[in-house]
CSV table of C-alpha atoms in Angstrom, one decimal:
chain,number,residue,atom,x,y,z
A,139,MET,CA,39.0,151.3,263.0
A,140,VAL,CA,38.5,148.3,265.0
A,141,ALA,CA,35.4,147.0,266.2
A,142,ARG,CA,35.2,146.9,270.6
A,143,GLY,CA,35.0,142.4,270.4
A,144,PHE,CA,34.9,142.5,274.1
A,145,SER,CA,31.2,144.1,274.4
A,146,GLN,CA,30.2,140.7,272.5
A,147,GLN,CA,27.9,138.9,274.0
A,148,GLU,CA,27.6,134.5,273.0
A,149,GLY,CA,24.2,133.6,270.9
A,150,ILE,CA,24.0,136.6,270.0
A,151,ASP,CA,26.7,138.1,267.9
A,152,TYR,CA,28.7,135.1,267.8
A,153,SER,CA,28.5,131.9,267.7
A,154,GLU,CA,31.6,129.6,266.5
A,155,THR,CA,34.3,132.1,267.1
A,156,PHE,CA,37.5,128.7,266.7
A,157,GLY,CA,39.4,129.6,263.6
A,158,PRO,CA,42.1,126.7,262.4
A,159,VAL,CA,45.3,127.3,262.0
A,160,VAL,CA,48.0,125.3,259.2
A,161,LYS,CA,50.3,122.9,261.0
A,162,GLN,CA,54.1,123.5,261.4
A,163,ALA,CA,54.0,118.8,259.6
A,164,THR,CA,51.6,120.6,256.7
A,165,VAL,CA,53.9,123.1,256.1
A,166,ILE,CA,56.9,121.3,255.8
A,167,LEU,CA,55.0,118.3,253.7
A,168,PHE,CA,54.1,121.7,251.3
A,169,PHE,CA,58.2,122.6,250.9
A,170,SER,CA,59.3,119.1,251.2
A,171,ILE,CA,56.6,118.5,248.0
A,172,ALA,CA,57.6,121.5,246.0
A,173,VAL,CA,61.1,121.4,246.6
A,174,SER,CA,61.0,117.8,245.5
A,175,CYS,CA,59.2,117.6,242.5
A,176,ASN,CA,60.8,121.1,241.7
A,177,TRP,CA,57.9,123.6,240.9
A,178,LYS,CA,58.2,127.3,242.4
A,179,ILE,CA,57.0,128.5,245.2
A,180,TYR,CA,55.3,132.4,245.2
A,181,GLN,CA,54.3,134.2,247.7
A,182,LEU,CA,50.8,135.9,248.1
A,183,ASP,CA,50.1,138.6,251.0
A,184,ILE,CA,45.8,139.3,251.3
A,185,HIS,CA,44.5,142.4,252.8
A,186,ASN,CA,42.6,143.2,255.4
A,187,ALA,CA,42.3,139.5,255.6
A,188,PHE,CA,40.1,139.5,258.2
A,189,LEU,CA,36.9,142.1,255.9
A,190,ASN,CA,36.8,140.1,253.8
A,191,GLY,CA,34.7,138.3,256.5
A,192,VAL,CA,30.5,138.3,255.7
A,193,LEU,CA,29.2,137.7,258.5
A,194,ALA,CA,26.3,135.0,259.7
A,195,GLU,CA,25.6,136.4,262.6
A,196,GLU,CA,23.7,139.1,263.5
A,197,VAL,CA,26.1,142.0,264.6
A,198,TYR,CA,25.1,145.7,265.2
A,199,MET,CA,27.7,148.5,266.6
A,200,LYS,CA,27.6,152.4,267.9
A,201,GLN,CA,28.4,154.7,265.9
A,202,PRO,CA,32.4,155.4,265.6
A,203,ARG,CA,33.6,158.6,267.8
A,204,GLY,CA,33.8,161.6,265.4
A,205,PHE,CA,31.6,160.0,262.7
A,206,VAL,CA,28.4,160.1,264.8
A,207,ASP,CA,25.2,161.4,262.1
A,208,SER,CA,24.1,164.7,263.8
A,209,ALA,CA,20.6,164.3,262.5
A,210,LEU,CA,20.1,160.6,263.6
A,211,PRO,CA,23.1,159.8,266.2
A,212,SER,CA,20.4,157.4,268.4
A,213,TYR,CA,20.6,154.2,264.9
A,214,VAL,CA,22.7,151.7,265.3
A,215,TYR,CA,25.0,150.4,261.5
A,216,ARG,CA,23.9,146.5,261.3
A,217,LEU,CA,27.0,144.9,259.7
A,218,HIS,CA,27.1,143.4,257.0
A,219,LYS,CA,30.7,142.3,256.9
A,220,SER,CA,33.6,142.2,259.3
A,221,LEU,CA,35.8,144.0,261.4
A,222,TYR,CA,38.9,143.6,263.2
A,223,GLY,CA,38.2,143.3,266.9
A,224,LEU,CA,35.2,141.2,265.8
A,225,LYS,CA,35.6,137.6,268.1
A,226,GLN,CA,34.7,135.9,264.3
A,227,ALA,CA,36.7,137.8,262.5
A,228,PRO,CA,39.6,134.7,261.8
A,229,ARG,CA,37.3,132.4,261.1
A,230,ALA,CA,33.8,135.1,259.2
A,231,TRP,CA,38.1,135.3,257.0
A,232,TYR,CA,38.6,131.1,256.5
A,233,THR,CA,34.7,130.6,255.3
A,234,ARG,CA,35.1,133.2,252.9
A,235,LEU,CA,38.7,132.1,251.5
A,236,SER,CA,38.0,128.4,251.6
A,237,ASP,CA,34.2,129.8,250.2
A,238,PHE,CA,36.0,130.5,246.7
A,239,LEU,CA,38.8,128.8,246.9
A,240,LEU,CA,36.3,125.6,246.5
A,241,SER,CA,34.4,126.9,244.7
A,242,VAL,CA,36.8,127.5,242.0
A,243,GLY,CA,37.6,123.5,241.7
A,244,PHE,CA,40.1,123.2,245.6
A,245,HIS,CA,39.9,120.6,247.7
A,246,ALA,CA,40.7,120.5,251.6
A,247,PHE,CA,43.1,118.0,252.4
A,248,LYS,CA,41.6,115.7,254.6
A,249,VAL,CA,44.2,115.7,257.8
A,250,ASP,CA,44.4,119.9,257.5
A,251,THR,CA,41.9,122.1,256.3
A,252,PHE,CA,44.7,124.9,255.2
A,253,LEU,CA,46.1,123.3,253.1
A,254,PHE,CA,44.1,123.1,249.6
A,255,ILE,CA,44.6,121.2,246.7
A,256,LEU,CA,43.3,121.6,242.9
A,257,SER,CA,43.6,118.5,240.5
A,258,VAL,CA,43.4,120.6,236.2
A,259,GLY,CA,44.0,117.2,233.4
A,260,ALA,CA,47.8,115.6,234.8
A,261,ASP,CA,48.5,119.1,236.9
A,262,ILE,CA,48.5,119.4,239.8
A,263,PHE,CA,48.4,122.3,242.6
A,264,TYR,CA,48.8,123.8,246.7
A,265,LEU,CA,47.4,126.1,248.3
A,266,LEU,CA,48.7,126.8,251.4
A,267,VAL,CA,46.9,128.9,253.7
A,268,TYR,CA,48.2,130.8,257.2
A,269,VAL,CA,45.6,134.0,257.5
A,270,ASP,CA,46.6,135.7,255.6
A,271,ASN,CA,49.3,134.7,253.4
A,272,ILE,CA,48.9,132.5,250.6
A,273,LEU,CA,52.5,130.4,249.8
A,274,LEU,CA,51.5,128.2,245.9
A,275,THR,CA,53.1,125.7,243.8
A,276,GLY,CA,52.5,123.4,241.3
A,277,SER,CA,53.3,121.5,238.1
A,278,ASN,CA,52.1,124.3,235.3
A,279,SER,CA,53.1,127.8,236.5
A,280,ALA,CA,51.6,128.8,233.5
A,281,VAL,CA,48.5,127.7,235.1
A,282,LEU,CA,49.3,129.2,238.2
A,283,HIS,CA,49.5,132.4,237.8
A,284,ARG,CA,46.5,132.6,236.0
A,285,LEU,CA,45.1,130.9,239.8
A,286,ILE,CA,46.8,134.2,241.0
A,287,GLN,CA,44.8,136.6,238.7
A,288,LEU,CA,42.0,134.3,240.0
A,289,LEU,CA,43.0,135.1,242.5
A,290,SER,CA,43.9,138.4,242.4
A,291,SER,CA,40.1,139.1,241.0
A,292,GLU,CA,38.5,138.1,244.0
A,293,PHE,CA,40.8,139.6,246.6
A,294,LYS,CA,43.5,142.5,247.0
A,295,LEU,CA,46.4,141.3,247.6
A,296,ARG,CA,50.1,141.5,247.1
A,297,ASP,CA,52.1,139.0,244.9
A,298,LEU,CA,55.8,138.1,246.6
A,299,GLY,CA,57.0,137.1,244.0
A,300,ALA,CA,58.8,133.3,245.0
A,301,VAL,CA,58.8,132.9,248.7
A,302,HIS,CA,62.3,134.8,250.7
A,303,TYR,CA,60.3,134.5,254.7
A,304,PHE,CA,57.2,132.8,255.6
A,305,LEU,CA,55.9,132.6,259.4
A,306,GLY,CA,59.4,133.3,260.8
A,307,ILE,CA,60.9,130.5,259.1
A,308,GLU,CA,63.9,132.3,255.6
A,309,VAL,CA,63.2,130.0,252.5
A,310,GLN,CA,66.2,129.9,250.6
A,311,SER,CA,66.4,128.0,247.6
A,312,THR,CA,70.6,125.5,247.4
A,313,ALA,CA,71.5,123.8,244.7
A,314,LEU,CA,70.7,120.6,246.1
A,315,GLY,CA,67.7,122.2,247.4
A,316,LEU,CA,65.3,124.2,250.0
A,317,MET,CA,66.6,125.9,253.8
A,318,LEU,CA,64.6,126.7,256.0
A,319,ARG,CA,65.7,128.9,258.5
A,320,GLN,CA,64.8,131.2,261.7
A,321,HIS,CA,67.8,132.7,261.9
A,322,LYS,CA,66.5,135.9,261.9
A,323,TYR,CA,63.7,134.2,265.3
A,324,ILE,CA,66.6,133.4,266.5
A,325,LEU,CA,68.2,136.8,267.3
A,326,ASP,CA,65.6,138.0,268.3
A,327,ILE,CA,65.3,135.6,270.7
A,328,LEU,CA,68.7,136.3,271.5
A,329,THR,CA,67.7,140.2,271.8
A,330,GLN,CA,65.3,139.5,273.7
A,331,ALA,CA,66.8,137.1,276.6
A,332,GLY,CA,69.4,140.8,276.5
A,333,MET,CA,71.9,137.2,274.9
A,334,THR,CA,73.4,138.6,272.5
A,335,SER,CA,76.4,139.1,273.6
A,336,CYS,CA,77.0,135.5,275.4
B,102,MET,CA,65.5,122.4,298.2
B,103,SER,CA,68.0,124.3,298.3
B,104,ASP,CA,67.6,125.5,294.3
B,105,PRO,CA,65.5,128.9,295.3
B,106,LEU,CA,62.9,129.8,292.5
B,107,PHE,CA,63.7,131.9,289.5
B,108,SER,CA,63.0,135.0,290.4
B,109,ASN,CA,61.3,136.5,286.8
B,110,PRO,CA,59.3,133.3,285.9
B,111,THR,CA,56.9,135.5,283.1
B,112,GLN,CA,60.4,136.4,281.3
B,113,PHE,CA,61.2,132.4,281.6
B,114,ARG,CA,58.0,131.4,280.0
B,115,HIS,CA,58.7,133.9,277.6
B,116,ILE,CA,61.6,132.9,275.9
B,117,MET,CA,60.1,128.5,276.2
B,118,SER,CA,57.3,129.5,273.9
B,119,ALA,CA,59.4,131.9,271.9
B,120,LEU,CA,61.2,128.3,271.7
B,121,GLN,CA,59.1,126.0,271.2
B,122,TYR,CA,58.2,127.5,268.1
B,123,LEU,CA,62.2,126.9,266.8
B,124,THR,CA,61.6,122.9,267.8
B,125,PHE,CA,60.0,122.9,263.8
B,126,MET,CA,62.7,124.2,262.1
B,127,ARG,CA,65.4,123.2,264.6
B,128,PRO,CA,64.9,119.4,265.7
B,129,ASP,CA,68.0,118.9,267.3
B,130,ILE,CA,66.5,120.8,270.9
B,131,TYR,CA,63.2,119.7,270.7
B,132,PHE,CA,63.7,117.1,273.1
B,133,THR,CA,65.4,119.6,275.1
B,134,VAL,CA,63.1,122.3,275.4
B,135,ASN,CA,60.5,119.9,276.0
B,136,LYS,CA,62.3,119.1,279.5
B,137,VAL,CA,63.4,122.5,280.2
B,138,CYS,CA,59.1,123.3,280.0
B,139,GLN,CA,58.6,120.8,281.8
B,140,PHE,CA,59.5,123.5,284.6
B,141,MET,CA,57.3,126.4,283.4
B,142,HIS,CA,54.8,126.4,286.7
B,143,ALA,CA,57.9,127.3,289.0
B,144,PRO,CA,61.0,127.6,287.4
B,145,THR,CA,64.4,127.5,289.2
B,146,TYR,CA,67.9,129.1,288.4
B,147,SER,CA,69.3,126.2,288.3
B,148,HIS,CA,66.2,125.2,284.9
B,149,TRP,CA,66.9,129.6,284.1
B,150,GLY,CA,71.0,128.6,284.2
B,151,ALA,CA,69.5,125.9,281.1
B,152,VAL,CA,67.9,127.7,279.2
B,153,LYS,CA,70.6,129.9,278.9
B,154,CYS,CA,73.2,126.8,277.6
B,155,ILE,CA,70.3,126.5,274.7
B,156,LEU,CA,70.3,130.6,273.7
B,157,ARG,CA,74.5,130.1,273.8
B,158,TYR,CA,74.3,127.1,271.9
B,159,LEU,CA,71.7,128.9,269.7
B,160,ARG,CA,74.1,132.2,269.0
B,161,GLY,CA,77.0,129.2,267.6
B,162,THR,CA,74.8,127.6,265.3
B,163,ALA,CA,71.6,131.1,264.7
B,164,THR,CA,72.1,129.9,261.2
B,165,TYR,CA,71.5,125.4,260.8
B,166,GLY,CA,68.3,125.0,259.4
B,167,LEU,CA,66.4,122.3,258.1
B,168,HIS,CA,67.1,121.2,254.6
B,169,ILE,CA,65.2,119.4,252.1
B,170,PRO,CA,66.4,117.8,249.0
B,171,HIS,CA,65.7,117.4,245.6
B,172,SER,CA,64.2,113.7,245.4
B,173,SER,CA,61.9,112.7,242.9
B,174,SER,CA,60.7,110.0,245.9
B,175,PHE,CA,58.2,109.6,247.8
B,176,ASP,CA,59.1,106.8,249.3
B,177,LEU,CA,58.0,106.3,252.9
B,178,HIS,CA,60.1,104.5,255.8
B,179,GLY,CA,60.0,103.6,259.1
B,180,PHE,CA,62.4,102.4,261.7
B,181,THR,CA,61.4,100.3,264.8
B,182,ASP,CA,63.1,100.7,267.7
B,183,ALA,CA,62.4,96.3,269.4
B,184,ASP,CA,59.0,97.3,270.8
């Protein structure tokens, strides 16, 4: 089900729609730190991320076709949580996740608010968010697993284990470090351009 | 001008935007992609020829990427060129 966000009016049922996105330089920085310190990188995938968002605005929705209450057909729903399609859905999700991370002790990296940092004693942990994808690394793997448990108690998620593929980037551990490639992405571009046998 | 406009500017723009995302992991094509992108508003057949050169190069180097080695040093290095 997708909400008809195109019928929303600014100032009435949405205000801010800007949802920041992680910078590529931050992604590379994240990988560099993890590799330099020889830390494992874990990947998590949040299920239906946008449904977790809590709406700050008052949003009403018509009853969906096929699910109209025959006794009260003229009634509408007041939405408390976000639905896919709403203009503020990405922002509401980011706010929800960010609030949770801050409440458990993370703080947002100053130059890119999509990288979160947690220091516990001498240990340090980095968490990078791209919409519904999360990368997590840090100096203590026992605490790291506790963090993953904590996240999964708050959000429905899939633990993908060690990262292999993130944002179209293939991540491969080598004896000397980490190799980042976009081999499949390149092949896709060549296919689109009809240049696979050039 | 003997360089006619490319017949499918939408395809041109689509491929260039895909190549721009690639430049993060492929700094070797950064300059070239940026140069061709400067003609996105009205691409000609010679610009399309340049795109085909980039694509041909990528086909031969599709497994290239960034390698980040293990190292314990977080020293910052700076370089300057005259000014």
